[in-house]
PDB file of C-alpha atoms in Angstrom:
ATOM      1  CA  MET M   1      75.093-159.684 -94.518  1.00 51.00           C
ATOM      2  CA  LYS M   2      72.962-162.848 -94.376  1.00 83.00           C
ATOM      3  CA  PRO M   3      75.681-165.210 -95.724  1.00 86.00           C
ATOM      4  CA  VAL M   4      78.174-163.882 -93.172  1.00 88.00           C
ATOM      5  CA  ARG M   5      75.676-164.334 -90.350  1.00 87.00           C
ATOM      6  CA  SER M   6      74.812-167.854 -91.488  1.00 88.00           C
ATOM      7  CA  LEU M   7      78.450-168.874 -91.819  1.00 92.00           C
ATOM      8  CA  ALA M   8      79.314-167.377 -88.429  1.00 90.00           C
ATOM      9  CA  ARG M   9      76.485-169.292 -86.762  1.00 92.00           C
ATOM     10  CA  VAL M  10      77.603-172.571 -88.320  1.00 93.00           C
ATOM     11  CA  MET M  11      81.186-171.918 -87.234  1.00 94.00           C
ATOM     12  CA  LEU M  12      80.133-170.953 -83.713  1.00 92.00           C
ATOM     13  CA  SER M  13      77.856-173.956 -83.285  1.00 94.00           C
ATOM     14  CA  GLY M  14      80.334-176.508 -84.665  1.00 94.00           C
ATOM     15  CA  ILE M  15      82.129-177.140 -81.384  1.00 94.00           C
ATOM     16  CA  PHE M  16      78.829-177.663 -79.549  1.00 94.00           C
ATOM     17  CA  VAL M  17      77.472-180.093 -82.134  1.00 96.00           C
ATOM     18  CA  VAL M  18      80.670-182.166 -82.209  1.00 96.00           C
ATOM     19  CA  SER M  19      81.348-182.204 -78.461  1.00 93.00           C
ATOM     20  CA  GLY M  20      77.647-182.700 -77.689  1.00 94.00           C
ATOM     21  CA  ALA M  21      77.465-185.745 -79.962  1.00 96.00           C
ATOM     22  CA  ARG M  22      80.740-187.105 -78.605  1.00 95.00           C
ATOM     23  CA  ASN M  23      79.733-186.677 -74.955  1.00 93.00           C
ATOM     24  CA  LEU M  24      76.270-188.062 -75.592  1.00 93.00           C
ATOM     25  CA  GLN M  25      77.758-191.263 -77.028  1.00 94.00           C
ATOM     26  CA  ASN M  26      80.554-191.583 -74.476  1.00 93.00           C
ATOM     27  CA  PRO M  27      79.883-189.579 -71.301  1.00 92.00           C
ATOM     28  CA  GLY M  28      82.334-191.661 -69.269  1.00 90.00           C
ATOM     29  CA  ARG M  29      85.338-189.791 -70.589  1.00 91.00           C
ATOM     30  CA  VAL M  30      84.219-186.495 -68.979  1.00 89.00           C
ATOM     31  CA  VAL M  31      82.438-187.854 -65.875  1.00 92.00           C
ATOM     32  CA  PRO M  32      85.511-187.571 -63.592  1.00 90.00           C
ATOM     33  CA  ALA M  33      86.022-183.905 -64.499  1.00 87.00           C
ATOM     34  CA  ALA M  34      82.306-183.144 -64.251  1.00 89.00           C
ATOM     35  CA  LYS M  35      81.793-184.837 -60.874  1.00 89.00           C
ATOM     36  CA  PRO M  36      82.878-181.879 -58.684  1.00 88.00           C
ATOM     37  CA  VAL M  37      80.452-179.582 -60.514  1.00 87.00           C
ATOM     38  CA  THR M  38      77.547-182.052 -60.583  1.00 88.00           C
ATOM     39  CA  ASP M  39      78.023-182.799 -56.877  1.00 89.00           C
ATOM     40  CA  ARG M  40      77.509-179.102 -56.161  1.00 88.00           C
ATOM     41  CA  VAL M  41      74.512-178.811 -58.528  1.00 87.00           C
ATOM     42  CA  ALA M  42      72.754-182.036 -57.463  1.00 89.00           C
ATOM     43  CA  PRO M  43      71.181-180.600 -54.251  1.00 90.00           C
ATOM     44  CA  LEU M  44      69.803-177.662 -56.247  1.00 90.00           C
ATOM     45  CA  ILE M  45      68.282-180.049 -58.803  1.00 89.00           C
ATOM     46  CA  GLU M  46      66.806-182.285 -56.083  1.00 90.00           C
ATOM     47  CA  ARG M  47      65.274-179.266 -54.330  1.00 91.00           C
ATOM     48  CA  ASN M  48      63.709-177.762 -57.471  1.00 91.00           C
ATOM     49  CA  TRP M  49      62.877-180.921 -59.432  1.00 90.00           C
ATOM     50  CA  PRO M  50      62.252-183.808 -57.039  1.00 90.00           C
ATOM     51  CA  GLY M  51      62.818-187.152 -58.689  1.00 89.00           C
ATOM     52  CA  ALA M  52      65.027-185.760 -61.466  1.00 89.00           C
ATOM     53  CA  PRO M  53      68.202-187.766 -62.000  1.00 89.00           C
ATOM     54  CA  THR M  54      71.274-186.242 -60.393  1.00 88.00           C
ATOM     55  CA  ASP M  55      73.967-188.787 -61.146  1.00 89.00           C
ATOM     56  CA  THR M  56      76.950-187.342 -62.975  1.00 90.00           C
ATOM     57  CA  GLU M  57      76.701-189.492 -66.093  1.00 91.00           C
ATOM     58  CA  THR M  58      73.051-188.580 -66.680  1.00 91.00           C
ATOM     59  CA  LEU M  59      73.742-184.875 -66.153  1.00 91.00           C
ATOM     60  CA  VAL M  60      76.636-185.071 -68.611  1.00 93.00           C
ATOM     61  CA  ARG M  61      74.319-186.737 -71.147  1.00 94.00           C
ATOM     62  CA  VAL M  62      71.611-184.110 -70.607  1.00 93.00           C
ATOM     63  CA  ASN M  63      74.131-181.287 -71.067  1.00 93.00           C
ATOM     64  CA  ALA M  64      75.488-182.994 -74.185  1.00 94.00           C
ATOM     65  CA  GLY M  65      72.009-183.478 -75.630  1.00 96.00           C
ATOM     66  CA  VAL M  66      71.120-179.855 -74.997  1.00 96.00           C
ATOM     67  CA  GLN M  67      74.369-178.705 -76.612  1.00 96.00           C
ATOM     68  CA  LEU M  68      73.804-180.928 -79.639  1.00 96.00           C
ATOM     69  CA  THR M  69      70.194-179.782 -80.106  1.00 96.00           C
ATOM     70  CA  ALA M  70      70.842-176.074 -79.510  1.00 97.00           C
ATOM     71  CA  GLY M  71      73.967-176.236 -81.690  1.00 96.00           C
ATOM     72  CA  LEU M  72      71.964-177.698 -84.567  1.00 96.00           C
ATOM     73  CA  LEU M  73      69.259-175.046 -84.110  1.00 96.00           C
ATOM     74  CA  LEU M  74      71.869-172.282 -84.166  1.00 94.00           C
ATOM     75  CA  ALA M  75      73.589-173.742 -87.226  1.00 95.00           C
ATOM     76  CA  SER M  76      70.311-174.169 -89.119  1.00 94.00           C
ATOM     77  CA  GLY M  77      69.174-170.616 -88.373  1.00 91.00           C
ATOM     78  CA  ARG M  78      66.091-171.731 -86.428  1.00 92.00           C
ATOM     79  CA  LEU M  79      65.370-170.203 -83.021  1.00 93.00           C
ATOM     80  CA  THR M  80      68.878-168.759 -83.117  1.00 92.00           C
ATOM     81  CA  ARG M  81      68.551-166.306 -80.251  1.00 92.00           C
ATOM     82  CA  PRO M  82      67.140-168.779 -77.696  1.00 94.00           C
ATOM     83  CA  ALA M  83      69.558-171.464 -78.921  1.00 95.00           C
ATOM     84  CA  ALA M  84      72.506-169.131 -78.388  1.00 95.00           C
ATOM     85  CA  LEU M  85      71.322-168.335 -74.853  1.00 95.00           C
ATOM     86  CA  VAL M  86      70.901-172.021 -74.049  1.00 96.00           C
ATOM     87  CA  LEU M  87      74.384-172.774 -75.377  1.00 96.00           C
ATOM     88  CA  ALA M  88      75.808-169.946 -73.270  1.00 95.00           C
ATOM     89  CA  GLY M  89      74.101-171.479 -70.249  1.00 93.00           C
ATOM     90  CA  THR M  90      75.547-174.935 -70.920  1.00 92.00           C
ATOM     91  CA  LEU M  91      78.988-173.459 -71.423  1.00 90.00           C
ATOM     92  CA  VAL M  92      79.228-172.261 -67.810  1.00 89.00           C
ATOM     93  CA  PRO M  93      79.250-175.694 -66.096  1.00 86.00           C
ATOM     94  CA  THR M  94      81.248-177.193 -68.967  1.00 85.00           C
ATOM     95  CA  THR M  95      83.979-174.593 -68.526  1.00 87.00           C
ATOM     96  CA  ALA M  96      83.960-174.789 -64.733  1.00 83.00           C
ATOM     97  CA  ALA M  97      84.240-178.587 -64.840  1.00 82.00           C
ATOM     98  CA  GLY M  98      86.615-178.946 -67.746  1.00 80.00           C
ATOM     99  CA  HIS M  99      89.105-176.132 -67.270  1.00 80.00           C
ATOM    100  CA  PRO M 100      89.557-175.210 -63.587  1.00 79.00           C
ATOM    101  CA  PHE M 101      92.999-173.705 -64.052  1.00 81.00           C
ATOM    102  CA  TRP M 102      92.820-172.181 -60.569  1.00 82.00           C
ATOM    103  CA  ASN M 103      92.994-175.697 -59.044  1.00 80.00           C
ATOM    104  CA  THR M 104      96.004-176.896 -61.042  1.00 81.00           C
ATOM    105  CA  ASP M 105      99.510-176.864 -59.556  1.00 83.00           C
ATOM    106  CA  ASP M 106     101.413-178.025 -62.655  1.00 85.00           C
ATOM    107  CA  PRO M 107     102.411-174.858 -64.599  1.00 85.00           C
ATOM    108  CA  ALA M 108     102.015-176.504 -68.038  1.00 88.00           C
ATOM    109  CA  ALA M 109      98.570-177.958 -67.216  1.00 84.00           C
ATOM    110  CA  ARG M 110      97.558-174.660 -65.602  1.00 85.00           C
ATOM    111  CA  ALA M 111      98.533-172.722 -68.744  1.00 88.00           C
ATOM    112  CA  GLN M 112      96.673-175.202 -70.971  1.00 88.00           C
ATOM    113  CA  ASN M 113      93.510-175.025 -68.848  1.00 83.00           C
ATOM    114  CA  GLN M 114      93.738-171.242 -68.755  1.00 88.00           C
ATOM    115  CA  ILE M 115      93.907-171.109 -72.560  1.00 89.00           C
ATOM    116  CA  HIS M 116      90.825-173.360 -72.859  1.00 88.00           C
ATOM    117  CA  PHE M 117      89.031-171.331 -70.187  1.00 89.00           C
ATOM    118  CA  LEU M 118      89.697-168.124 -72.125  1.00 90.00           C
ATOM    119  CA  LYS M 119      88.639-169.814 -75.377  1.00 91.00           C
ATOM    120  CA  ASN M 120      85.342-170.754 -73.767  1.00 89.00           C
ATOM    121  CA  LEU M 121      85.004-167.219 -72.458  1.00 91.00           C
ATOM    122  CA  GLY M 122      85.362-166.011 -76.066  1.00 93.00           C
ATOM    123  CA  LEU M 123      82.735-168.539 -77.187  1.00 93.00           C
ATOM    124  CA  PHE M 124      80.482-167.241 -74.418  1.00 93.00           C
ATOM    125  CA  GLY M 125      80.895-163.700 -75.765  1.00 93.00           C
ATOM    126  CA  GLY M 126      80.111-164.861 -79.304  1.00 91.00           C
ATOM    127  CA  LEU M 127      76.982-166.624 -78.061  1.00 93.00           C
ATOM    128  CA  LEU M 128      75.848-163.475 -76.265  1.00 91.00           C
ATOM    129  CA  LEU M 129      76.301-161.538 -79.512  1.00 90.00           C
ATOM    130  CA  ALA M 130      74.329-164.203 -81.389  1.00 90.00           C
ATOM    131  CA  ALA M 131      71.599-164.031 -78.738  1.00 89.00           C
ATOM    132  CA  ALA M 132      71.375-160.255 -79.141  1.00 89.00           C
ATOM    133  CA  ASP M 133      71.463-160.319 -82.965  1.00 84.00           C
ATOM    134  CA  THR M 134      68.144-159.234 -84.442  1.00 78.00           C
ATOM    135  CA  GLU M 135      69.389-159.762 -88.022  1.00 75.00           C
ATOM    136  CA  GLY M 136      68.847-156.112 -88.802  1.00 69.00           C
ATOM    137  CA  ARG M 137      65.217-156.186 -87.746  1.00 72.00           C
ATOM    138  CA  PRO M 138      64.092-153.960 -84.906  1.00 72.00           C
ATOM    139  CA  GLY M 139      64.457-155.517 -81.482  1.00 68.00           C
ATOM    140  CA  LEU M 140      61.608-156.251 -79.113  1.00 69.00           C
ATOM    141  CA  ARG M 141      62.294-153.135 -77.052  1.00 74.00           C
ATOM    142  CA  TRP M 142      62.140-150.871 -80.109  1.00 73.00           C
ATOM    143  CA  ARG M 143      59.019-152.583 -81.427  1.00 73.00           C
ATOM    144  CA  ALA M 144      57.253-152.246 -78.075  1.00 78.00           C
ATOM    145  CA  GLY M 145      58.217-148.576 -77.791  1.00 77.00           C
ATOM    146  CA  HIS M 146      57.202-147.947 -81.373  1.00 76.00           C
ATOM    147  CA  ARG M 147      53.845-149.686 -80.821  1.00 81.00           C
ATOM    148  CA  ILE M 148      53.246-147.635 -77.650  1.00 82.00           C
ATOM    149  CA  GLY M 149      54.116-144.415 -79.482  1.00 78.00           C
ATOM    150  CA  HIS M 150      51.858-145.397 -82.361  1.00 79.00           C
ATOM    151  CA  SER M 151      49.007-146.157 -79.960  1.00 83.00           C
ATOM    152  CA  ARG M 152      49.526-142.870 -78.110  1.00 84.00           C
ATOM    153  CA  ARG M 153      49.407-140.934 -81.387  1.00 86.00           C
ATOM    154  CA  SER M 154      46.232-142.793 -82.393  1.00 86.00           C
ATOM    155  CA  VAL M 155      44.587-141.886 -79.109  1.00 85.00           C
ATOM    156  CA  GLU M 156      45.672-138.248 -79.467  1.00 88.00           C
ATOM    157  CA  ARG M 157      44.197-138.175 -82.994  1.00 90.00           C
ATOM    158  CA  ALA M 158      40.950-139.705 -81.734  1.00 86.00           C
ATOM    159  CA  VAL M 159      40.737-137.109 -78.945  1.00 88.00           C
ATOM    160  CA  ARG M 160      41.356-134.242 -81.408  1.00 92.00           C
ATOM    161  CA  THR M 161      38.718-135.644 -83.753  1.00 91.00           C
ATOM    162  CA  ALA M 162      36.230-136.060 -80.911  1.00 88.00           C
ATOM    163  CA  ARG M 163      36.833-132.454 -79.775  1.00 92.00           C
ATOM    164  CA  ARG M 164      36.426-131.174 -83.308  1.00 92.00           C
ATOM    165  CA  GLU M 165      33.206-133.156 -83.793  1.00 90.00           C
ATOM    166  CA  ALA M 166      31.922-131.968 -80.400  1.00 88.00           C
ATOM    167  CA  LYS M 167      32.560-128.322 -81.400  1.00 89.00           C
ATOM    168  CA  ILE M 168      30.753-128.898 -84.681  1.00 89.00           C
ATOM    169  CA  ALA M 169      27.846-130.528 -82.823  1.00 86.00           C
ATOM    170  CA  VAL M 170      27.666-127.599 -80.368  1.00 86.00           C
ATOM    171  CA  ARG M 171      27.681-125.110 -83.239  1.00 85.00           C
ATOM    172  CA  SER M 172      25.010-127.098 -85.073  1.00 84.00           C
ATOM    173  CA  ALA M 173      22.856-127.247 -81.947  1.00 81.00           C
ATOM    174  CA  ALA M 174      23.290-123.518 -81.350  1.00 80.00           C
ATOM    175  CA  THR M 175      22.421-122.786 -84.966  1.00 81.00           C
ATOM    176  CA  ALA M 176      19.379-125.062 -84.763  1.00 77.00           C
ATOM    177  CA  ARG M 177      18.112-123.229 -81.659  1.00 78.00           C
ATOM    178  CA  ARG M 178      18.445-119.849 -83.383  1.00 76.00           C
ATOM    179  CA  LEU M 179      16.494-120.896 -86.410  1.00 71.00           C
ATOM    180  CA  PRO M 180      12.797-120.203 -86.273  1.00 71.00           C
ATOM    181  CA  GLY M 181      11.010-123.341 -86.558  1.00 58.00           C
TER     182      GLY M 181
END
């Protein structure tokens, strides 16, 4: 299953690597579409990270850089689960800015934006699957539960052993008292 997983990750990350590199080099081509979204996000950024840049071009570059980096991590098989989550997070503003079909009056443009919106929704689903993929290894929840169960059984064994040893000690003490000595 490893080759299929590796190929799927490369295929899934391809669009993020290419568009991230393209938007990092030339953010001006998407700035007009991104402006309505960045204008709504800028106050949140200013409130939580004072002094952080909030101009649209910089935010487009940051998003592009994150997509490029996380896409390369996903494609290379390194930190795949966090990379997939980060890519899913960057996909939300990208989709909202780039394909707002609900704001388009032209039927042809509306249909085109709706198709791209749904495509991005499918990519989002694929990224969630990649983020949940443990590659056949037990997940964190199972490992924690297994470790807790293992610890509980160890404690129960220790208690049984201590009881058994206490009974033996009591018997030995009783036997020692009965012996003339």
